[in-house]
PDB file of C-alpha atoms in Angstrom:
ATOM      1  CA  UNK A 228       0.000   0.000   0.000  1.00  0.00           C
ATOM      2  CA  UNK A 229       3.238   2.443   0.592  1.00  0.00           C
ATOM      3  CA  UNK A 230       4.254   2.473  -2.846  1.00  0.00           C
ATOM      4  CA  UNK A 231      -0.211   3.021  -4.461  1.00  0.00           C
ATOM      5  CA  UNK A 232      -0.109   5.731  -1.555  1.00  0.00           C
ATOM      6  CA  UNK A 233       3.448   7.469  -2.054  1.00  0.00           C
ATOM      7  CA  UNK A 234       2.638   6.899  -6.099  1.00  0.00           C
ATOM      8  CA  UNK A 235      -0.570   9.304  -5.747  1.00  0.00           C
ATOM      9  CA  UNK A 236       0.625  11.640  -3.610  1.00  0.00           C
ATOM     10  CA  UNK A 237       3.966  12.150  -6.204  1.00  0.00           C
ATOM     11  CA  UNK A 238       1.421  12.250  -9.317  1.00  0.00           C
ATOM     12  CA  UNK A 239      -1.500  14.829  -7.885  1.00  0.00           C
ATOM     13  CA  UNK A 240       1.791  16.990  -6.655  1.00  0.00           C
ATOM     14  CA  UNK A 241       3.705  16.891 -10.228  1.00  0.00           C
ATOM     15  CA  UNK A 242      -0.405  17.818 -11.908  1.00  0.00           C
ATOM     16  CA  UNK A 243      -1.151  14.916 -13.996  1.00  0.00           C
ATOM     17  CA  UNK A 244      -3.955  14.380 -12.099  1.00  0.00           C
ATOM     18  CA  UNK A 245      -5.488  15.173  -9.211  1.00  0.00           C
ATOM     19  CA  UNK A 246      -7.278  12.064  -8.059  1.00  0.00           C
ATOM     20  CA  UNK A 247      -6.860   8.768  -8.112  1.00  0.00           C
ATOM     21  CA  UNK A 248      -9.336   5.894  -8.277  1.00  0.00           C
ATOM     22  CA  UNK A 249      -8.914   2.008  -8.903  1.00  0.00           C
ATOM     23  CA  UNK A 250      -9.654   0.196 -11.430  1.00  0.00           C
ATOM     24  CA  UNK A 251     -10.469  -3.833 -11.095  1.00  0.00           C
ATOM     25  CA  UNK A 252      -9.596  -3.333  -7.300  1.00  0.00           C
ATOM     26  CA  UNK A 253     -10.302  -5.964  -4.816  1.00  0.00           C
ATOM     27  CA  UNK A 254     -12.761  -4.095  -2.257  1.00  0.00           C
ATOM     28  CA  UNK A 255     -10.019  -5.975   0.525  1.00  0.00           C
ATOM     29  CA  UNK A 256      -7.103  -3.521  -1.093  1.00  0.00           C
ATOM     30  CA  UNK A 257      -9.211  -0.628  -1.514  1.00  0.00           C
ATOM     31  CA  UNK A 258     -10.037  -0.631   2.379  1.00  0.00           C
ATOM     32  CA  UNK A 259      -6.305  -1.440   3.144  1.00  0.00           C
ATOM     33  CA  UNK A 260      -5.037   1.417   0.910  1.00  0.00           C
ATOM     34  CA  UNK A 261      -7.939   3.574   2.225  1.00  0.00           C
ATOM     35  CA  UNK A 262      -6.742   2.950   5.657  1.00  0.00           C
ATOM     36  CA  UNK A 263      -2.644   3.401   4.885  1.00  0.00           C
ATOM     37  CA  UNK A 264      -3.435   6.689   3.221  1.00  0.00           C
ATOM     38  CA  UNK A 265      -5.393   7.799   6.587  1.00  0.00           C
ATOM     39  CA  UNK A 266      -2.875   7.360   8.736  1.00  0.00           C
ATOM     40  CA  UNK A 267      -0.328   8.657   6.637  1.00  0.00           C
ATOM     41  CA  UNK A 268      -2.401  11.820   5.412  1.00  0.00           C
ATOM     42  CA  UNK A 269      -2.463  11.231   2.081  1.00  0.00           C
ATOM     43  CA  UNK A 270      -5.618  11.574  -0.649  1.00  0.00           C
ATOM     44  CA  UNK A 271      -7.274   8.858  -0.600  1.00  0.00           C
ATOM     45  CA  UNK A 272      -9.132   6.709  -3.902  1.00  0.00           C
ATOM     46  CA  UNK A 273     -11.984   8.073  -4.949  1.00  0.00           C
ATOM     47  CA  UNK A 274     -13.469   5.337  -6.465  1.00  0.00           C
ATOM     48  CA  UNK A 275     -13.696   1.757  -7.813  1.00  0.00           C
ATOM     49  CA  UNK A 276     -14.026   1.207 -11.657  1.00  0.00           C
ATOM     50  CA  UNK A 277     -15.426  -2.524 -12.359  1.00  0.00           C
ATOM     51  CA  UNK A 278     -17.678  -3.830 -14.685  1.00  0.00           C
ATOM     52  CA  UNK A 279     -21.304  -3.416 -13.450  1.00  0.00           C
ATOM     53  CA  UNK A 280     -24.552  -3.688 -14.942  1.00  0.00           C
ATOM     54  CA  UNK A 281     -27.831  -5.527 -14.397  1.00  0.00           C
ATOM     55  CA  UNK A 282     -26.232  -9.340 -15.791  1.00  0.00           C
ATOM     56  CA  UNK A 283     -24.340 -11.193 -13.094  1.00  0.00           C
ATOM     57  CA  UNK A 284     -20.589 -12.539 -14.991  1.00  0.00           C
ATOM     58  CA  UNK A 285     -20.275 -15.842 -13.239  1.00  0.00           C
ATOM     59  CA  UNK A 286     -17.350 -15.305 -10.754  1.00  0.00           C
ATOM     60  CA  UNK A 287     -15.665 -19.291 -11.870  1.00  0.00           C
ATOM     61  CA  UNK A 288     -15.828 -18.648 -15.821  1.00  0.00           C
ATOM     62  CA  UNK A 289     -12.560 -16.547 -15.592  1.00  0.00           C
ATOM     63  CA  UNK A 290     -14.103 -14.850 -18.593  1.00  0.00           C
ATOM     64  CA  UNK A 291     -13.099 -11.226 -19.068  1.00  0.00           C
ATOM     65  CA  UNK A 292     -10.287 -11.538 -16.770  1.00  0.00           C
ATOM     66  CA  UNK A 293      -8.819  -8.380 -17.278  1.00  0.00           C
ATOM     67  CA  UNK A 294     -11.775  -6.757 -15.817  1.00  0.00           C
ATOM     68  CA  UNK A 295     -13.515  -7.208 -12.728  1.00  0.00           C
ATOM     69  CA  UNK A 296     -16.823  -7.206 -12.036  1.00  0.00           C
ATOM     70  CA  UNK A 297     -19.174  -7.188  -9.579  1.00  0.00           C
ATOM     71  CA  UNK A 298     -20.466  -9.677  -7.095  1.00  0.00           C
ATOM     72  CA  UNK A 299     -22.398 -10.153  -4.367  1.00  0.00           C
ATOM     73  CA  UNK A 300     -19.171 -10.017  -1.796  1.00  0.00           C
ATOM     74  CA  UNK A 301     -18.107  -6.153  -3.350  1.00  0.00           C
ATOM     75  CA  UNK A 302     -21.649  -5.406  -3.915  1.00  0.00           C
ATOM     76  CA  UNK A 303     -22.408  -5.972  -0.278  1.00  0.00           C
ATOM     77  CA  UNK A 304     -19.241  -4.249   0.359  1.00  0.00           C
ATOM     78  CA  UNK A 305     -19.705  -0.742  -1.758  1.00  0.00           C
ATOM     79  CA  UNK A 306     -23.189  -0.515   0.274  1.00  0.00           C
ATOM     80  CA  UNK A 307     -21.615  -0.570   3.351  1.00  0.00           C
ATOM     81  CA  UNK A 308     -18.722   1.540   3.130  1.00  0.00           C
ATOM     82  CA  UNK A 309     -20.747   3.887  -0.132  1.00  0.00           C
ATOM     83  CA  UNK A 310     -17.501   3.438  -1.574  1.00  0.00           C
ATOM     84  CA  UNK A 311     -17.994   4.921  -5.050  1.00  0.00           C
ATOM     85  CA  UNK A 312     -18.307   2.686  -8.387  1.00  0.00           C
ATOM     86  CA  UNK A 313     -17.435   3.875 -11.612  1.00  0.00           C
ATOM     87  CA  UNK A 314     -19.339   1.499 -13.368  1.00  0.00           C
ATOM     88  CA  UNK A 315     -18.559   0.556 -17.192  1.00  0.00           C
ATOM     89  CA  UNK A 316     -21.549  -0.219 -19.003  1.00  0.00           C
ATOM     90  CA  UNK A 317     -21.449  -1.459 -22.306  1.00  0.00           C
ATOM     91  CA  UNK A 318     -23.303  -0.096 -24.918  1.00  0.00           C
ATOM     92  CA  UNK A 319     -23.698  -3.115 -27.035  1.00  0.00           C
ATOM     93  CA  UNK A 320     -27.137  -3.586 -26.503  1.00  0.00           C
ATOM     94  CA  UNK A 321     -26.874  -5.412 -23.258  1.00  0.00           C
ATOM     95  CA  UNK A 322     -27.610  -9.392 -23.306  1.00  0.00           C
ATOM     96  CA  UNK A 323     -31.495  -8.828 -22.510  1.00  0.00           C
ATOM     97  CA  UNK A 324     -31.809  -6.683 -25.505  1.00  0.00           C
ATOM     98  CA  UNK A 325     -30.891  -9.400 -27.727  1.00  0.00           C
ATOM     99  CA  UNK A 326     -33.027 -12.081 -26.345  1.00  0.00           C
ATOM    100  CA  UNK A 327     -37.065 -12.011 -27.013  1.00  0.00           C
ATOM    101  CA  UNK A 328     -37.756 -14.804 -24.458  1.00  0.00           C
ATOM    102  CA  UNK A 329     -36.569 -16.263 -21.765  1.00  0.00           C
ATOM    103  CA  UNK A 330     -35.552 -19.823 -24.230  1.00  0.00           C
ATOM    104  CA  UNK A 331     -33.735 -17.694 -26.113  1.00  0.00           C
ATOM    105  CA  UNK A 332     -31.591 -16.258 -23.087  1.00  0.00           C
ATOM    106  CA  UNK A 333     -31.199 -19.775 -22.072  1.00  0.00           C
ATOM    107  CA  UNK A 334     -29.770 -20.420 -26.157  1.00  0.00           C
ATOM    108  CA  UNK A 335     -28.173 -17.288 -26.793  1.00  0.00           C
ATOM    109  CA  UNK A 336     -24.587 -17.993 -28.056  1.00  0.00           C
ATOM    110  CA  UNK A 337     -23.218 -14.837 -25.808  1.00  0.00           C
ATOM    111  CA  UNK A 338     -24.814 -16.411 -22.712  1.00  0.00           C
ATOM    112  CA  UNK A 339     -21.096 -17.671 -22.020  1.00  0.00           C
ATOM    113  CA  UNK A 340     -20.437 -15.947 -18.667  1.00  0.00           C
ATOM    114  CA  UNK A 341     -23.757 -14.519 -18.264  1.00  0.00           C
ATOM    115  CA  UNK A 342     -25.511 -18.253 -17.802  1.00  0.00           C
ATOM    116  CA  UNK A 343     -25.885 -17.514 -13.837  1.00  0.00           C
ATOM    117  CA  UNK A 344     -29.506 -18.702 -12.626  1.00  0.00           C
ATOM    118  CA  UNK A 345     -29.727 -15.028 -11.043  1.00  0.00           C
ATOM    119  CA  UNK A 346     -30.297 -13.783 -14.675  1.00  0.00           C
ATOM    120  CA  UNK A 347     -32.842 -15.591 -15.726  1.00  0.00           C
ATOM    121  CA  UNK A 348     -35.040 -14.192 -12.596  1.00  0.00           C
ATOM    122  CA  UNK A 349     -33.549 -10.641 -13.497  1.00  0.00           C
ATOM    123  CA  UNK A 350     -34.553 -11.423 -16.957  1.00  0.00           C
ATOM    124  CA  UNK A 351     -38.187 -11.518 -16.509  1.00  0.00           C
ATOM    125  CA  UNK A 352     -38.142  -8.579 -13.456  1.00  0.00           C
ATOM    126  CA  UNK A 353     -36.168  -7.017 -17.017  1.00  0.00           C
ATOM    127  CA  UNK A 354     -38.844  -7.623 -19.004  1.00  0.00           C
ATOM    128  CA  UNK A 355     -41.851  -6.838 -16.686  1.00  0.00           C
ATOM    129  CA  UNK A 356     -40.522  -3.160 -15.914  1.00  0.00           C
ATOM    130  CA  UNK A 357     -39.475  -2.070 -19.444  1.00  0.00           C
ATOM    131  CA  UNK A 358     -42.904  -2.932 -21.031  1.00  0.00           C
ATOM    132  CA  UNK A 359     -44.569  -1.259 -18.242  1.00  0.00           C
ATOM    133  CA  UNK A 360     -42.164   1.729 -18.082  1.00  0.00           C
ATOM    134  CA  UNK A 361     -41.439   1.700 -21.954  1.00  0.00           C
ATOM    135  CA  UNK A 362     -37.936   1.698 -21.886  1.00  0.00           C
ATOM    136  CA  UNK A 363     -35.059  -0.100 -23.282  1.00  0.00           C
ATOM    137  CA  UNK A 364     -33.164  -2.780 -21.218  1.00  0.00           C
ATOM    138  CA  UNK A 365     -30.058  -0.740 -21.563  1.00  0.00           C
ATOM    139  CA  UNK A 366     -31.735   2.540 -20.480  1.00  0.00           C
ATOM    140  CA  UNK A 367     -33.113   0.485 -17.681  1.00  0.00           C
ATOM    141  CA  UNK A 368     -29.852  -1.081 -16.897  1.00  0.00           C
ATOM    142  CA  UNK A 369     -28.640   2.692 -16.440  1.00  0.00           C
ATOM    143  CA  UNK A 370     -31.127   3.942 -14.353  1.00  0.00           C
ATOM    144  CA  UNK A 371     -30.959   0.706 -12.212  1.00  0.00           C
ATOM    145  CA  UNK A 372     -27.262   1.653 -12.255  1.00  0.00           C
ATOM    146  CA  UNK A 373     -28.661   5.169 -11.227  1.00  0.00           C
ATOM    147  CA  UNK A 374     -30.470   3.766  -8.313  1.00  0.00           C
ATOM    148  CA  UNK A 375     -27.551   1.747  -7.093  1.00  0.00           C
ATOM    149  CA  UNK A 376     -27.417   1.358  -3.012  1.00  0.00           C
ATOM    150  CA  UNK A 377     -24.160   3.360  -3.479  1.00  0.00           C
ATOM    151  CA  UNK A 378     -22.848   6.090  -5.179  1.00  0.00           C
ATOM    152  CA  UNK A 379     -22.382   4.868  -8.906  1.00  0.00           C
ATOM    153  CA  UNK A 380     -21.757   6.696 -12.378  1.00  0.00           C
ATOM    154  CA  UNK A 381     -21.969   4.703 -15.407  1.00  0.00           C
ATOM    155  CA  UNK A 382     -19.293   5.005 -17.797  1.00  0.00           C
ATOM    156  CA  UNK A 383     -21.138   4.769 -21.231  1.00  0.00           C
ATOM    157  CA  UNK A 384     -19.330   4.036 -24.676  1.00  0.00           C
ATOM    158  CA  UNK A 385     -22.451   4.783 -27.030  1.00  0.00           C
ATOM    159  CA  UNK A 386     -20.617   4.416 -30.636  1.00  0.00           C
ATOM    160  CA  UNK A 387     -23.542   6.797 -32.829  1.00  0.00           C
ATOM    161  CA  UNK A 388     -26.273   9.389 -31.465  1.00  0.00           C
ATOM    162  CA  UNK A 389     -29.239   6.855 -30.922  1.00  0.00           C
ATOM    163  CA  UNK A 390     -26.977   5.558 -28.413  1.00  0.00           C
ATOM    164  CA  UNK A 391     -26.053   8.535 -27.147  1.00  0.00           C
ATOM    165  CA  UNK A 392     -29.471   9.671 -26.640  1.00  0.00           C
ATOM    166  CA  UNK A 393     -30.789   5.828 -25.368  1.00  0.00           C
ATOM    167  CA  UNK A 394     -28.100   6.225 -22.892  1.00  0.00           C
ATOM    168  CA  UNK A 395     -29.130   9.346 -21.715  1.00  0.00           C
ATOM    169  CA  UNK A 396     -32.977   9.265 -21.584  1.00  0.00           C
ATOM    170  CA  UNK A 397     -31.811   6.914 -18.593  1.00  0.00           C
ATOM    171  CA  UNK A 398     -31.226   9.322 -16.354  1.00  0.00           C
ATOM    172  CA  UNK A 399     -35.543  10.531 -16.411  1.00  0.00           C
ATOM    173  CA  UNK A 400     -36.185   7.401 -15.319  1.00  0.00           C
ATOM    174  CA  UNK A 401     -38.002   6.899 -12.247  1.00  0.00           C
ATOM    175  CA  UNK A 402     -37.675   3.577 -10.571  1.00  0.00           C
ATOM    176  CA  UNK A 403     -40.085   2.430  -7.613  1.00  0.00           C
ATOM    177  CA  UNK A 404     -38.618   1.051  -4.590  1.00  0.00           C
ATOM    178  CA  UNK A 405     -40.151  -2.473  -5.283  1.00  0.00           C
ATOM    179  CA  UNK A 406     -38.739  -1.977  -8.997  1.00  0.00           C
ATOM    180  CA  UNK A 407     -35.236  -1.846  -7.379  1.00  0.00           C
ATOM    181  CA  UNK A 408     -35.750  -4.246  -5.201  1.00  0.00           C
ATOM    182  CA  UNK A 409     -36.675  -6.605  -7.900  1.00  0.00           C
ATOM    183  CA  UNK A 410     -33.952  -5.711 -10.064  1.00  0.00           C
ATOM    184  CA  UNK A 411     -30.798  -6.045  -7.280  1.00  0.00           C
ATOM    185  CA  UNK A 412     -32.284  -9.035  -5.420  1.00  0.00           C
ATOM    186  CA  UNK A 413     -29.735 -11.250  -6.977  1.00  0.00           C
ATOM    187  CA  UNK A 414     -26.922  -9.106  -5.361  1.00  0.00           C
ATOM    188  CA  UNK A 415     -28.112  -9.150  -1.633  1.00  0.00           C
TER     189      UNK A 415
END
């Protein structure tokens, strides 16, 4: 932790930056560096960047190993500390997008990591709220990002201007607190 602290301190004193947050930190090293830079008075992270959307990556695939993403254990974690994510959220359509029923989730040849029995519950919570709401799944995947337990800003990568504007029609959305609920059960 000496060298991530002394590292920061050197870099927001020479004016690269100013800040310093992780990225694919393990919540156990975030609290460890959080508490070294405490007692040694220097800035502390600001936040944790990790893959995060509504889709649970199965945490034994090792798929997508040079990103982490979440869990239950950091999920649980970021809600008790309100650690901030910095969540990236791909704009590819999201996995429920592509998938008209709940067969073809189950079928989908991008399923890979994604086949986690907590999806196909979130899939159909997925489905029930967009139809009612009229929404994409990704724009509801953003304001359920939104509505996190935690502080949590999406990181979007929208590629053309209907993305762009998909993306950011999420942030009108208003989610009910039995919406949410539904929607992070399979993290608690």
């Amino acid at each position: 932790m000496r060298d991530i602290g002394t590292w920061m301190k050197y870099f927001s004193k020479q004016g690269p930056y100013k800040t310093e947050g992780g990225r694919n930190r393990d919540c156990r090293r975030i609290g460890e560096l959080n508490a070294y830079c405490e007692k040694h008075q220097l800035q502390k992270p600001i936040g944790n960047q990790l893959g995060y959307s509504l889709a649970r990556v199965k945490a034994d695939t090792g798929a997508h190993m040079d990103t982490r993403h979440m869990q239950p254990a950091p999920f649980i974690w970021h809600k008790k500390s309100q650690f901030p994510v910095y969540a990236f959220s791909s704009q590819a359509s999201g996995l429920f997008a592509k998938c008209a029923s709940f067969d073809e989730l189950m079928t989908h040849e991008g399923l890979g990591a994604y086949k986690d029995s907590s999806n196909t519950k979130l899939f159909s919570a997925d489905q029930e709220i967009c139809a009612k709401k009229t929404v994409s799944p990704n724009q509801l995947a953003l304001a359920a990002l939104l509505h996190s337990p935690f502080p949590c800003f999406p990181i979007i990568g929208p590629r053309n201007d209907k993305q762009m504007q998909d993306s950011l029609a999420a942030a009108t959305i208003n989610l009910e607190e039995k919406e949410i609920a539904q929607l992070f059960s399979h993290w608690a």
